[in-house]
Coordinates of C-alpha atoms in Angstrom, one line a residue:
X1 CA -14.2 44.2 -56.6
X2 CA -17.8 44.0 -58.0
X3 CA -18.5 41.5 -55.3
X4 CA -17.9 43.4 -52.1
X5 CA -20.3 44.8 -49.7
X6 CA -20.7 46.7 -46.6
X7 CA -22.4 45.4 -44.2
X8 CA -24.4 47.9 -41.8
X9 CA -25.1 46.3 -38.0
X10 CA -26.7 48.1 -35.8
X11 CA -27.0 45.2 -32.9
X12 CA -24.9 42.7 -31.5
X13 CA -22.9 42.9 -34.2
X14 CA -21.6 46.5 -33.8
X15 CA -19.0 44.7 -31.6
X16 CA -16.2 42.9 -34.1
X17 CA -15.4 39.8 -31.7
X18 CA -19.5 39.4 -32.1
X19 CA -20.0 40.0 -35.9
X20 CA -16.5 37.5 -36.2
X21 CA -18.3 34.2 -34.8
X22 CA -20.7 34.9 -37.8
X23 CA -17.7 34.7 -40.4
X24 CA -15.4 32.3 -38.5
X25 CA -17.5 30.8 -36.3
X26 CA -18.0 30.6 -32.6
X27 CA -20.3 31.2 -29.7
X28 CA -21.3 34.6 -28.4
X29 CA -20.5 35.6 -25.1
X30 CA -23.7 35.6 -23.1
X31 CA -25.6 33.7 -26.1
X32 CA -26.1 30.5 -26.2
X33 CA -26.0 29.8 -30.2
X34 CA -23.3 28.5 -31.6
X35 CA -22.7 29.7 -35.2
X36 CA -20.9 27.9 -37.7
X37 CA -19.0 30.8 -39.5
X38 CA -19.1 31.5 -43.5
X39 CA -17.2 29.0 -46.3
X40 CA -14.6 32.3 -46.2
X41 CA -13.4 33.0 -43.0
X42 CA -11.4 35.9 -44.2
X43 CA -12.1 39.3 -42.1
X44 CA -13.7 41.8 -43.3
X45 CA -11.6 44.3 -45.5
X46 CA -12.9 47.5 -44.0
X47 CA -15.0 48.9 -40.7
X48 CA -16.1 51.9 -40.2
X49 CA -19.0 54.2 -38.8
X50 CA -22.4 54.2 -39.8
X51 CA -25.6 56.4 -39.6
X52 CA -28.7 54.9 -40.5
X53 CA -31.6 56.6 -40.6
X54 CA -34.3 54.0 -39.6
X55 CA -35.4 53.8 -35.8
X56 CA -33.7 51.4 -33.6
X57 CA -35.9 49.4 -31.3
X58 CA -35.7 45.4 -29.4
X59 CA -38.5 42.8 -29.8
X60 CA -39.6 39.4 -30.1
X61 CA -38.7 36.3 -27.9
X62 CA -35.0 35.5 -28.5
X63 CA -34.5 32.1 -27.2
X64 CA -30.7 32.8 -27.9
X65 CA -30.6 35.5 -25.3
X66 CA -33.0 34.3 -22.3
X67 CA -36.2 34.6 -24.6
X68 CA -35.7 38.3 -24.2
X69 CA -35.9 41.5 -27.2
X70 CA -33.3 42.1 -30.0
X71 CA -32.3 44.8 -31.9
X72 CA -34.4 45.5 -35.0
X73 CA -34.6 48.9 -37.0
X74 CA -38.2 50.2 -38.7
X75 CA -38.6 49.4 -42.6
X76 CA -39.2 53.2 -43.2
X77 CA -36.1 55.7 -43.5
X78 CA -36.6 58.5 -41.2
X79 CA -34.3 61.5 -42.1
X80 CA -34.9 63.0 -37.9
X81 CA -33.5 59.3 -36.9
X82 CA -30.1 58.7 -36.2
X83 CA -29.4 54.8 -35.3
X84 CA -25.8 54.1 -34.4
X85 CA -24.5 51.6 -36.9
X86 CA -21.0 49.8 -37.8
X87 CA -20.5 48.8 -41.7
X88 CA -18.3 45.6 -42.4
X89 CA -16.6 45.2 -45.8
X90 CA -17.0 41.6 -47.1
X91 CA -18.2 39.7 -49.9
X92 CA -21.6 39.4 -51.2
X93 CA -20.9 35.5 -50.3
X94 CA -20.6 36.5 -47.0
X95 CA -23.4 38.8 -46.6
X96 CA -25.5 36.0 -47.5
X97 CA -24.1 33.6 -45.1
X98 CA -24.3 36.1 -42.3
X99 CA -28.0 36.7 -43.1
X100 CA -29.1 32.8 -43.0
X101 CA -26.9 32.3 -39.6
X102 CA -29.1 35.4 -38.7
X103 CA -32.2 33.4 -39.7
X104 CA -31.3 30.2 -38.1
X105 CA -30.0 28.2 -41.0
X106 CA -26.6 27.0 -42.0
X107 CA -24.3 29.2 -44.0
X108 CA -25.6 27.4 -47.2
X109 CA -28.9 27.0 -46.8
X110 CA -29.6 27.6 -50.4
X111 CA -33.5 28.9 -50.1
X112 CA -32.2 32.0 -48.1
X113 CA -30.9 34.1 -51.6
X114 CA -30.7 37.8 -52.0
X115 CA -31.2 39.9 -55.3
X116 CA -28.8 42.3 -54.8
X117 CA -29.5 44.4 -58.0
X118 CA -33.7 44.2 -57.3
X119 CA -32.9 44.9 -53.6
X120 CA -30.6 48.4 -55.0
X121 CA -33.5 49.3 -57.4
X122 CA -36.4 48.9 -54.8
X123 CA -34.6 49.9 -52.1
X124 CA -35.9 46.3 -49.9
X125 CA -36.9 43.5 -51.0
X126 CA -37.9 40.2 -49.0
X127 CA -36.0 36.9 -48.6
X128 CA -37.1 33.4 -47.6
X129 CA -36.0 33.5 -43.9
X130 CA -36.9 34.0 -40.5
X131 CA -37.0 37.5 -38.2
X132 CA -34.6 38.9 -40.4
X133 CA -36.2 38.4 -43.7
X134 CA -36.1 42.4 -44.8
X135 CA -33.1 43.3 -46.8
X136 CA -32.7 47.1 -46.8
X137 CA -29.8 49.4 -49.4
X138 CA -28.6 52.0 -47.7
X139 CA -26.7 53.6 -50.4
X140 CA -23.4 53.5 -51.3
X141 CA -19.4 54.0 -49.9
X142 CA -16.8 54.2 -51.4
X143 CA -18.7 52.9 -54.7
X144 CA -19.5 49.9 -52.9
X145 CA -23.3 49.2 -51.8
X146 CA -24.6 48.9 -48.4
X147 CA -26.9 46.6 -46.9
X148 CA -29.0 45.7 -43.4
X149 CA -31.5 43.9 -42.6
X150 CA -34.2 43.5 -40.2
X151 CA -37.7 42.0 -39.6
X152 CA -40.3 41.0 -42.1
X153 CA -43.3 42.8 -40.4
X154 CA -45.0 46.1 -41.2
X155 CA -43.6 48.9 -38.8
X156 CA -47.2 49.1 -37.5
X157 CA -47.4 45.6 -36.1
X158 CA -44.0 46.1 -34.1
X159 CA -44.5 44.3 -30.4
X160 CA -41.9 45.4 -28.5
X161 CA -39.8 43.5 -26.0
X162 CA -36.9 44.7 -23.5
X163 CA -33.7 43.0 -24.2
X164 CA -31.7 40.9 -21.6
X165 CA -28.8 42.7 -19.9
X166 CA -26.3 40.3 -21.6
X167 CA -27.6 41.4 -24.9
X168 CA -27.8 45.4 -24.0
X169 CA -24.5 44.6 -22.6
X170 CA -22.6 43.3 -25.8
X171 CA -24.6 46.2 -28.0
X172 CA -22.8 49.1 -25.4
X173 CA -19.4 47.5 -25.7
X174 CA -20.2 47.3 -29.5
X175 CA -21.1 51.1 -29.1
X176 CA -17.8 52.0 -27.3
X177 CA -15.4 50.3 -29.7
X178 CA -17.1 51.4 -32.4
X179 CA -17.8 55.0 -31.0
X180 CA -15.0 55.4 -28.6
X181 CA -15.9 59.3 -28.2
X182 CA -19.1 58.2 -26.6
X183 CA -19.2 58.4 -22.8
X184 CA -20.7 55.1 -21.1
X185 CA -23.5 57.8 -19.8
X186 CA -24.1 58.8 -23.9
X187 CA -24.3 55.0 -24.8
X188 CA -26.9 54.3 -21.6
X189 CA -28.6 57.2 -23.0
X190 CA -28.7 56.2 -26.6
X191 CA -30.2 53.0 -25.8
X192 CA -32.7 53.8 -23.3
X193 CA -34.3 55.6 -26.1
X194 CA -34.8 52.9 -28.3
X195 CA -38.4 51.2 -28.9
X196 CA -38.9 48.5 -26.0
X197 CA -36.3 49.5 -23.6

């Protein structure tokens, strides 16, 4: 059991057909990336709800989705934030196949690791990748750990970018089947608040 994780999303991936395409592979609807899925294809053990306290907001240049925003959340825990998130039980294996298809690279690229036990004792540490090079612990469930992830840059050198309406579109349906009590006017709400919308 020492080897599973949660997995905290907070973008695309909050909606499960999304998140699977990175674990058994598959293209996106509305994307245009195809993604090669982990060595383990086996579904996650566990989903549930998850607050994270760091500020949600879109940027960069996704070529993936119309060269438009994506969702990225500050380095920096802020305890007044409250970013809607969705944790995914799976193996460290896993994790770290997820995060290289989320950098661009093939489930084994091998110079994409993580340090899980420096990342728990610092709180972040940095990885070898692409956008997604910050690996953040968010504490533990369950007495399993949890980790995100999200850009490289400092929080002051964010450059905001509004995402494309497929992309906004997958993170509300992601919203609603994660937080079905949300009404669709809650969820435009929710996002419209976030940096770069």
């Amino acid at each position: 059991m020492d080897n599973l994780v949660w997995y905290a999303s907070y973008g695309s991936n909050l909606l499960y057909s999304r998140f699977m395409c990175y674990i058994k592979g598959g293209t996106p609807e509305g994307s245009t990336k195809l993604c090669p899925g982990c060595s383990d294809k086996t579904p996650p053990q566990d989903r549930r709800q998850k607050t994270i306290q760091h500020e949600l907001y879109f940027a960069k240049n996704s070529p993936s989705w119309k060269g438009k925003g994506v969702a990225f959340i500050k380095s920096h825990k802020d305890d007044n934030t409250k970013t809607r998130g969705r944790m995914y039980l799976i193996t460290k294996e896993q994790f770290t196949q997820v995060v290289r298809q989320e950098n661009g690279r093939t489930p084994n690229y091998s110079r994409i690791t993580i340090d899980y036990k420096e990342t728990i004792a610092q709180e972040q540490s940095m990885i070898n990748g692409g956008w997604y090079s910050r690996v953040i612990y968010l504490g533990k469930e369950d007495g399993y750990p949890i980790f995100t992830f999200t850009g490289y840059w400092d929080d002051g050198a964010i450059d905001t970018n509004i995402p494309c309406e497929a992309y906004r579109r997958m993170i509300a349906r992601g919203l609603k089947e994660t937080y079905p009590e949300m009404s669709d006017e809650k969820i435009m709400d929710y996002l419209r608040k976030a940096g770069g919308m």
